[in-house]
Coordinates of C-alpha atoms and ligand atoms in Angstrom, one line a residue:
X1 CA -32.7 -126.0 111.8
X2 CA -30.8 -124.3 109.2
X3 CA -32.6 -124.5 105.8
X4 CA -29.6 -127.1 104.3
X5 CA -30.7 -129.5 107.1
X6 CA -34.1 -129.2 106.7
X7 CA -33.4 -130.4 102.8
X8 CA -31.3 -132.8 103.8
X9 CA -33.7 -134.3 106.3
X10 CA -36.8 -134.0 104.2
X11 CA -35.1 -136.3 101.2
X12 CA -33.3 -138.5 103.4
X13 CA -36.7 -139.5 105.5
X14 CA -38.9 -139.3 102.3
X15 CA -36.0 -141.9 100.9
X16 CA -37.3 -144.7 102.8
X17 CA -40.8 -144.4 101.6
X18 CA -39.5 -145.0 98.0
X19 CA -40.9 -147.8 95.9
X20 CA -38.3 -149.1 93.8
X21 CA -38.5 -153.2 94.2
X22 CA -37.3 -153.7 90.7
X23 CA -34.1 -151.6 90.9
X24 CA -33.9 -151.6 94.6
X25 CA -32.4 -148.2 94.3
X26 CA -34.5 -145.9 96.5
X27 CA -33.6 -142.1 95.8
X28 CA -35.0 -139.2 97.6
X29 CA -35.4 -135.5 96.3
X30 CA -36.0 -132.0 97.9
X31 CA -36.9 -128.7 96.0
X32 CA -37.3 -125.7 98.2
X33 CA -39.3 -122.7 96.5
X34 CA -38.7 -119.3 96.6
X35 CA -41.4 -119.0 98.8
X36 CA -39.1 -121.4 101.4
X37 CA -41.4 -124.2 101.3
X38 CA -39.8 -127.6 101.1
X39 CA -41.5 -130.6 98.9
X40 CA -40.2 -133.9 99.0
X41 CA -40.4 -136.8 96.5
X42 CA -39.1 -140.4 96.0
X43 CA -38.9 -142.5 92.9
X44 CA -42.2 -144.8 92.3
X45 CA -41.4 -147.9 90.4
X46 CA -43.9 -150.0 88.5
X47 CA -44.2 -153.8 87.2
X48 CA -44.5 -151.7 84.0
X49 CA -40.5 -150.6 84.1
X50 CA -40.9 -147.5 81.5
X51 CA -43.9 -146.4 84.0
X52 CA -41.9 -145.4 86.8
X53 CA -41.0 -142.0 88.0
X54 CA -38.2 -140.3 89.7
X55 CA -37.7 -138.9 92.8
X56 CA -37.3 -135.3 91.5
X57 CA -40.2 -135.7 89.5
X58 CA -42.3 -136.3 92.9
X59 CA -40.6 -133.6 94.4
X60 CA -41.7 -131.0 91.7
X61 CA -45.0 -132.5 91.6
X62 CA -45.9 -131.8 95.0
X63 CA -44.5 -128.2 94.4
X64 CA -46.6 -127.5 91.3
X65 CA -49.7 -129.3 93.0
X66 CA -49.1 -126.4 96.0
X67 CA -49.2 -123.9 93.3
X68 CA -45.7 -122.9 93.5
X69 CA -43.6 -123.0 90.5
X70 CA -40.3 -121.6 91.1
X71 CA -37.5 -123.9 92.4
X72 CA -34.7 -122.3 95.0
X73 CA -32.5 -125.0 95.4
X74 CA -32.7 -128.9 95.3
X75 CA -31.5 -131.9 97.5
X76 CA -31.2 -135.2 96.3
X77 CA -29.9 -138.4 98.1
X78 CA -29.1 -142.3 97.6
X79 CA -27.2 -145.1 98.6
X80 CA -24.6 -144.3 96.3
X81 CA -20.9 -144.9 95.9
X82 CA -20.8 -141.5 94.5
X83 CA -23.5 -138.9 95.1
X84 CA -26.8 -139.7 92.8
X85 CA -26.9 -138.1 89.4
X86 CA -30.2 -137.0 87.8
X87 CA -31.3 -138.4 84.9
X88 CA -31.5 -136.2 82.0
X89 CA -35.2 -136.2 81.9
X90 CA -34.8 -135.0 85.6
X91 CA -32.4 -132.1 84.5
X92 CA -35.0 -131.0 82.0
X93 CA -37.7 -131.3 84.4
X94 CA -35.9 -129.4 87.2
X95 CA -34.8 -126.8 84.4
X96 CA -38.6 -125.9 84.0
X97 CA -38.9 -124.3 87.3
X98 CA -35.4 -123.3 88.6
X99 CA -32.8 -120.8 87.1
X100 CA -29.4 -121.9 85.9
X101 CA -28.1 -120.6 88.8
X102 CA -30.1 -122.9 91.6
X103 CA -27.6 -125.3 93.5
X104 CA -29.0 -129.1 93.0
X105 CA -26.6 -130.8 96.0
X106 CA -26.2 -134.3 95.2
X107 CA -26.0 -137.1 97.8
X108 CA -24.9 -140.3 99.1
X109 CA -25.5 -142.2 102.8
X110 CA -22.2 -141.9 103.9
X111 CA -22.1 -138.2 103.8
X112 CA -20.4 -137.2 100.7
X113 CA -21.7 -134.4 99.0
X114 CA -21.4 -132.7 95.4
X115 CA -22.4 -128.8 94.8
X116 CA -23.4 -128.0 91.7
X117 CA -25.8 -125.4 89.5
X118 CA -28.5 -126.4 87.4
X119 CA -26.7 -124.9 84.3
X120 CA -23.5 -127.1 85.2
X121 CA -26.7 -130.4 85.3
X122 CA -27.4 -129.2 82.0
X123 CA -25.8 -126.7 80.0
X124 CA -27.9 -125.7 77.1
X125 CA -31.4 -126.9 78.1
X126 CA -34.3 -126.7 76.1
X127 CA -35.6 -123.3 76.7
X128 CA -38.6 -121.2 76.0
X129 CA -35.8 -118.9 73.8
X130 CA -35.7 -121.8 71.5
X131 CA -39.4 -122.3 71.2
X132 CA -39.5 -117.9 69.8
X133 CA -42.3 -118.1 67.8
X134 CA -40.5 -114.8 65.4
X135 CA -38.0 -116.6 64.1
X136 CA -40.5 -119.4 62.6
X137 CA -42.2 -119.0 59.0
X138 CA -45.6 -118.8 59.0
X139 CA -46.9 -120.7 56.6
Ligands
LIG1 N1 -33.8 -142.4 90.0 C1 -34.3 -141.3 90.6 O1 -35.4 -141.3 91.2 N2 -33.6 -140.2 90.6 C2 -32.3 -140.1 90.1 O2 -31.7 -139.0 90.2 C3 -31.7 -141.2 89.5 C4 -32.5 -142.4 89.3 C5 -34.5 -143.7 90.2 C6 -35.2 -144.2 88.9 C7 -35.4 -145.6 89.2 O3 -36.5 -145.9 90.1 C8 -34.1 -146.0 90.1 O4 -33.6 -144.7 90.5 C9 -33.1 -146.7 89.3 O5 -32.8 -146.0 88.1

């Protein structure tokens, strides 16, 4: 199976085990390493709305809990008109472990798909060049 399909496959079937009863809006997310490892997430609602976590979020979780934090490319799906769009917070999050390069392909159930890098996601993210320490006064 070519490494697109095996995305594609991983978010779609990881999808259905979303829990998103309040929004019924199940979303399913893929994040391939650089080591070619594939970890899947789906968004996990709660009864406490502001408590509930995205599919990418899960997805980069299961990553970072397998000790690898570099993101190669991301998959994300749901039954959308138009292919799913990350949050912001998602954007940021996915920024932390993939280069502005990585393609994020967004999804919908009835095949259509959108190509795009993280940069395009989320041109100037928050980046570890804003946080240089030198340009701060030390008082
Ligand atoms: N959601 C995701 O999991 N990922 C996205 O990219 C967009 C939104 C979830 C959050 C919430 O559980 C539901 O979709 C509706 O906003």
């Amino acid at each position: 199976m070519s490494v697109e399909n095996s995305m594609e496959k991983a978010a779609f079937a990881v999808r259905e085990n979303a829990h998103a009863p309040y929004s019924n809006f199940k979303v399913g997310a893929a994040v391939r390493s650089v080591e070619g490892a594939i970890y899947a997430g789906c968004n996990v609602e709660n009864i406490s709305y502001p408590e509930g976590t995205c599919a990418e979020a899960g997805a980069i979780a299961a990553m970072v809990a397998a000790g690898e934090t570099r993101i190669s490319e991301v998959f994300v799906v749901a039954d959308s008109k138009q292919p799913v769009s990350p949050c912001g917070g998602c954007r940021q999050k996915l920024a932390e472990f993939g280069a502005g390069d990585v393609v994020v392909t967004l999804a919908n159930l009835n095949g259509v798909r959108v190509r795009m890098t993280l940069a395009e996601l989320l041109p100037g993210a928050f980046s570890t060049n804003h946080m240089d320490l030198d340009h701060k006064d030390s008082d």
